[in-house]
Amino acid sequence: MVYTPRSARRGTLLVGTVAVLGLLTACGNGKDVGNPPVTASGTAAPAQDGKSGSVSAPASAPAGTASASASAPKATGSTGAGTTPGTTRTATTAGGTRCHTSELGASVGRNDPGAGQENFPVVLTNKSGRTCTLRGYPGAAFVNGSGGQLGADPRREPGSPVSVTLGPGQSAWSGLTFSNPGVSGAKQATPAALLVTPPDERDPLKVTWAGGPVPVSGNASSVRLTVLGPGTGP
């Protein structure tokens, strides 16, 4: 057995310790040796295209997932069938709509008497700027100066109503007929005005009456009206 001095053994132990510490320092100097970094599950780093080092596009979405561009509605720029963008379709009123009281003027034409009868044309004239129509019988009533009605409403003579188309300034007329009260012996009165209401309207037009006395009660007191026809009288 070879005897090794204690000082030599201490030197050998010191050298071995230094060697071990050097090895540990080399392993812990911050440099990775062959071990890649750990990536958390569920994440993926962008892939490199292998040529220029640029980042390639991400992988496509899983099947069954709609992209935003596919789900967004597409604007077509259309404003409706038959309509050009930037224009407005304007509703038009067909000619031949009913004439309203506010669009008309009323007058009473010249008397055409015969065989004890008094015959006056009651005329309605279109004073508006549009074409309109009248059809049927007008309403009529004699009134005194206070607005009270004299006699019953006129009766309607049998007739076939027709639509009368009135352009601006054109007229239609109805015959107002009654027996002369001086001949028939009916009770009479002299009206201040005749109220004329266009067909299917509620508001009347007031016409000053200059035709003398009219029957208001008694024998042969009825006043009659004919259907409207074109023009201003016979």
Short mmCIF file of C-alpha atoms in Angstrom, two decimals:
data_model
loop_
_atom_site.label_atom_id
_atom_site.label_comp_id
_atom_site.label_asym_id
_atom_site.label_seq_id
_atom_site.Cartn_x
_atom_site.Cartn_y
_atom_site.Cartn_z
CA MET A 1 0.00 0.00 0.00
CA VAL A 2 1.34 3.35 -1.12
CA TYR A 3 1.07 5.99 1.48
CA THR A 4 -0.13 9.39 0.18
CA PRO A 5 0.60 12.34 2.26
CA ARG A 6 -2.45 14.23 3.68
CA SER A 7 -1.44 17.43 1.87
CA ALA A 8 -1.46 15.63 -1.48
CA ARG A 9 -4.91 14.20 -0.83
CA ARG A 10 -6.20 17.68 -0.02
CA GLY A 11 -4.81 19.03 -3.28
CA THR A 12 -6.42 16.31 -5.30
CA LEU A 13 -9.82 16.91 -3.63
CA LEU A 14 -9.58 20.63 -4.32
CA VAL A 15 -8.86 20.08 -8.00
CA GLY A 16 -11.85 17.75 -8.36
CA THR A 17 -14.13 20.23 -6.68
CA VAL A 18 -13.03 23.04 -8.99
CA ALA A 19 -13.66 20.82 -12.03
CA VAL A 20 -17.21 20.03 -10.88
CA LEU A 21 -17.97 23.71 -10.24
CA GLY A 22 -16.68 24.62 -13.70
CA LEU A 23 -18.97 22.07 -15.29
CA LEU A 24 -22.02 23.40 -13.40
CA THR A 25 -21.17 26.96 -14.41
CA ALA A 26 -20.98 25.99 -18.08
CA CYS A 27 -24.45 24.38 -17.87
CA GLY A 28 -26.06 27.36 -16.17
CA ASN A 29 -24.63 30.28 -18.18
CA GLY A 30 -28.01 31.08 -19.91
CA LYS A 31 -27.30 29.29 -23.19
CA ASP A 32 -29.67 26.48 -24.25
CA VAL A 33 -27.92 23.43 -25.38
CA GLY A 34 -30.04 21.38 -27.78
CA ASN A 35 -33.34 21.83 -25.89
CA PRO A 36 -36.05 23.88 -27.75
CA PRO A 37 -38.31 26.27 -25.79
CA VAL A 38 -41.47 24.82 -24.39
CA THR A 39 -44.69 26.02 -26.06
CA ALA A 40 -47.98 26.04 -24.18
CA SER A 41 -50.54 23.69 -25.60
CA GLY A 42 -53.26 25.22 -27.80
CA THR A 43 -51.05 27.95 -29.33
CA ALA A 44 -49.10 28.03 -32.54
CA ALA A 45 -46.41 30.37 -33.73
CA PRO A 46 -46.70 31.79 -37.27
CA ALA A 47 -45.02 29.52 -39.78
CA GLN A 48 -42.11 30.72 -41.93
CA ASP A 49 -42.37 30.25 -45.66
CA GLY A 50 -38.79 28.92 -45.87
CA LYS A 51 -37.71 31.40 -48.56
CA SER A 52 -37.80 35.02 -47.55
CA GLY A 53 -38.44 34.63 -43.87
CA SER A 54 -41.81 36.38 -44.15
CA VAL A 55 -44.75 35.19 -42.13
CA SER A 56 -47.10 33.02 -44.12
CA ALA A 57 -50.90 33.31 -43.96
CA PRO A 58 -52.61 31.58 -41.04
CA ALA A 59 -54.26 28.27 -41.62
CA SER A 60 -57.87 28.29 -42.88
CA ALA A 61 -60.73 28.09 -40.42
CA PRO A 62 -62.11 24.68 -39.55
CA ALA A 63 -64.82 23.26 -41.77
CA GLY A 64 -68.32 24.55 -40.94
CA THR A 65 -67.11 28.00 -39.81
CA ALA A 66 -68.42 30.86 -41.95
CA SER A 67 -66.04 33.72 -42.69
CA ALA A 68 -67.03 37.32 -42.09
CA SER A 69 -66.91 38.12 -45.80
CA ALA A 70 -69.26 35.27 -46.63
CA SER A 71 -71.86 36.23 -44.03
CA ALA A 72 -71.95 39.96 -44.77
CA PRO A 73 -74.83 41.09 -47.06
CA LYS A 74 -73.86 42.40 -50.45
CA ALA A 75 -75.00 45.88 -51.51
CA THR A 76 -76.39 45.77 -55.01
CA GLY A 77 -77.18 49.49 -55.48
CA SER A 78 -80.63 48.64 -56.86
CA THR A 79 -83.55 50.91 -55.91
CA GLY A 80 -86.31 48.65 -57.14
CA ALA A 81 -87.49 47.16 -60.37
CA GLY A 82 -87.72 49.66 -63.17
CA THR A 83 -86.25 52.49 -61.09
CA THR A 84 -82.99 54.23 -61.92
CA PRO A 85 -80.84 55.10 -58.88
CA GLY A 86 -81.11 58.76 -58.00
CA THR A 87 -84.62 59.17 -59.43
CA THR A 88 -87.96 59.29 -57.62
CA ARG A 89 -91.13 57.75 -58.90
CA THR A 90 -93.97 60.27 -58.70
CA ALA A 91 -97.56 59.13 -58.27
CA THR A 92 -99.89 60.63 -60.85
CA THR A 93 -103.60 61.20 -60.53
CA ALA A 94 -105.55 59.69 -63.38
CA GLY A 95 -107.85 62.06 -65.23
CA GLY A 96 -111.56 61.71 -64.60
CA THR A 97 -111.65 61.83 -60.80
CA ARG A 98 -114.72 63.37 -59.23
CA CYS A 99 -115.11 67.15 -59.24
CA HIS A 100 -115.25 68.61 -55.73
CA THR A 101 -117.32 71.60 -54.65
CA SER A 102 -114.22 73.75 -54.19
CA GLU A 103 -113.29 73.17 -57.85
CA LEU A 104 -116.62 74.25 -59.27
CA GLY A 105 -118.66 77.36 -59.89
CA ALA A 106 -122.48 77.34 -60.14
CA SER A 107 -124.87 79.50 -62.12
CA VAL A 108 -128.47 79.50 -63.30
CA GLY A 109 -129.04 80.04 -67.00
CA ARG A 110 -131.86 81.76 -68.87
CA ASN A 111 -135.41 80.51 -68.41
CA ASP A 112 -136.96 78.65 -71.36
CA PRO A 113 -140.68 78.57 -70.45
CA GLY A 114 -143.34 76.59 -72.24
CA ALA A 115 -146.93 75.39 -71.63
CA GLY A 116 -147.05 76.75 -68.11
CA GLN A 117 -143.64 75.26 -67.25
CA GLU A 118 -140.55 77.12 -66.11
CA ASN A 119 -137.28 75.57 -67.27
CA PHE A 120 -133.91 76.76 -65.99
CA PRO A 121 -130.50 75.20 -66.67
CA VAL A 122 -128.44 74.82 -63.50
CA VAL A 123 -124.81 74.94 -64.62
CA LEU A 124 -121.68 73.64 -62.89
CA THR A 125 -118.37 74.83 -64.35
CA ASN A 126 -114.91 73.45 -63.66
CA LYS A 127 -112.83 76.36 -62.40
CA SER A 128 -109.84 74.24 -61.37
CA GLY A 129 -106.71 73.52 -63.35
CA ARG A 130 -107.36 69.77 -63.65
CA THR A 131 -109.81 67.52 -65.45
CA CYS A 132 -112.57 65.99 -63.31
CA THR A 133 -115.95 64.33 -63.74
CA LEU A 134 -119.55 64.75 -62.66
CA ARG A 135 -122.13 61.97 -62.70
CA GLY A 136 -125.79 61.86 -61.73
CA TYR A 137 -128.02 64.49 -60.19
CA PRO A 138 -127.02 67.66 -58.35
CA GLY A 139 -128.75 68.62 -55.14
CA ALA A 140 -130.80 71.83 -55.05
CA ALA A 141 -132.82 73.85 -52.55
CA PHE A 142 -134.44 77.27 -52.63
CA VAL A 143 -133.69 79.43 -49.58
CA ASN A 144 -134.86 82.79 -48.29
CA GLY A 145 -132.67 85.67 -47.19
CA SER A 146 -132.14 84.07 -43.78
CA GLY A 147 -131.03 80.77 -45.29
CA GLY A 148 -134.25 78.92 -44.49
CA GLN A 149 -135.39 76.39 -47.10
CA LEU A 150 -138.46 77.15 -49.15
CA GLY A 151 -140.46 74.10 -50.20
CA ALA A 152 -139.40 70.49 -50.44
CA ASP A 153 -136.26 69.17 -52.09
CA PRO A 154 -136.63 68.86 -55.87
CA ARG A 155 -137.65 65.46 -57.23
CA ARG A 156 -135.51 63.60 -59.74
CA GLU A 157 -136.78 63.16 -63.25
CA PRO A 158 -136.20 59.61 -64.55
CA GLY A 159 -132.96 59.39 -66.49
CA SER A 160 -129.78 57.41 -67.06
CA PRO A 161 -126.77 59.04 -65.33
CA VAL A 162 -123.59 59.34 -67.39
CA SER A 163 -120.11 60.51 -66.43
CA VAL A 164 -119.44 63.98 -67.78
CA THR A 165 -115.74 64.80 -68.08
CA LEU A 166 -114.92 68.45 -67.54
CA GLY A 167 -111.63 69.98 -68.54
CA PRO A 168 -110.71 73.32 -67.01
CA GLY A 169 -113.42 75.86 -67.91
CA GLN A 170 -115.90 73.26 -69.19
CA SER A 171 -119.44 72.86 -67.86
CA ALA A 172 -122.27 70.41 -67.21
CA TRP A 173 -125.91 71.26 -66.69
CA SER A 174 -129.12 69.89 -65.13
CA GLY A 175 -132.64 71.03 -65.97
CA LEU A 176 -134.60 72.64 -63.10
CA THR A 177 -138.29 72.51 -63.93
CA PHE A 178 -141.50 73.49 -62.11
CA SER A 179 -145.04 74.57 -62.94
CA ASN A 180 -145.64 78.30 -62.91
CA PRO A 181 -147.42 78.88 -59.57
CA GLY A 182 -149.57 81.59 -61.11
CA VAL A 183 -150.99 78.97 -63.48
CA SER A 184 -151.14 75.98 -61.12
CA GLY A 185 -152.46 77.86 -58.12
CA ALA A 186 -149.74 76.48 -55.83
CA LYS A 187 -148.53 78.47 -52.86
CA GLN A 188 -145.53 80.47 -53.92
CA ALA A 189 -142.52 82.34 -52.59
CA THR A 190 -139.66 84.23 -54.13
CA PRO A 191 -136.32 82.76 -53.07
CA ALA A 192 -133.22 84.79 -52.37
CA ALA A 193 -130.89 82.05 -53.58
CA LEU A 194 -130.60 78.53 -54.91
CA LEU A 195 -128.21 76.17 -53.16
CA VAL A 196 -126.60 73.72 -55.59
CA THR A 197 -124.64 70.68 -54.35
CA PRO A 198 -122.49 68.74 -56.85
CA PRO A 199 -123.04 64.95 -57.01
CA ASP A 200 -121.47 63.01 -54.11
CA GLU A 201 -120.46 66.24 -52.35
CA ARG A 202 -121.76 67.73 -49.10
CA ASP A 203 -120.90 71.41 -49.45
CA PRO A 204 -123.28 73.49 -51.61
CA LEU A 205 -122.67 76.43 -53.89
CA LYS A 206 -124.91 79.46 -53.44
CA VAL A 207 -126.41 81.16 -56.50
CA THR A 208 -128.48 84.33 -56.37
CA TRP A 209 -131.99 83.55 -57.64
CA ALA A 210 -133.47 85.94 -60.21
CA GLY A 211 -136.12 83.65 -61.67
CA GLY A 212 -139.17 85.00 -59.83
CA PRO A 213 -141.64 83.12 -57.63
CA VAL A 214 -141.49 79.35 -57.24
CA PRO A 215 -144.08 76.88 -55.87
CA VAL A 216 -143.47 75.90 -52.26
CA SER A 217 -146.65 73.97 -51.34
CA GLY A 218 -150.09 72.98 -52.59
CA ASN A 219 -151.14 71.52 -55.88
CA ALA A 220 -148.43 71.10 -58.53
CA SER A 221 -145.83 72.43 -56.14
CA SER A 222 -143.05 69.98 -56.96
CA VAL A 223 -139.77 71.12 -58.46
CA ARG A 224 -137.85 68.61 -60.60
CA LEU A 225 -134.24 68.04 -61.67
CA THR A 226 -132.77 66.08 -64.59
CA VAL A 227 -129.46 64.20 -64.73
CA LEU A 228 -126.35 66.19 -65.56
CA GLY A 229 -125.25 66.41 -69.18
CA PRO A 230 -122.39 68.20 -70.95
CA GLY A 231 -122.63 71.87 -71.83
CA THR A 232 -124.52 74.84 -70.45
CA GLY A 233 -128.05 74.02 -71.51
CA PRO A 234 -130.32 72.99 -74.37
#
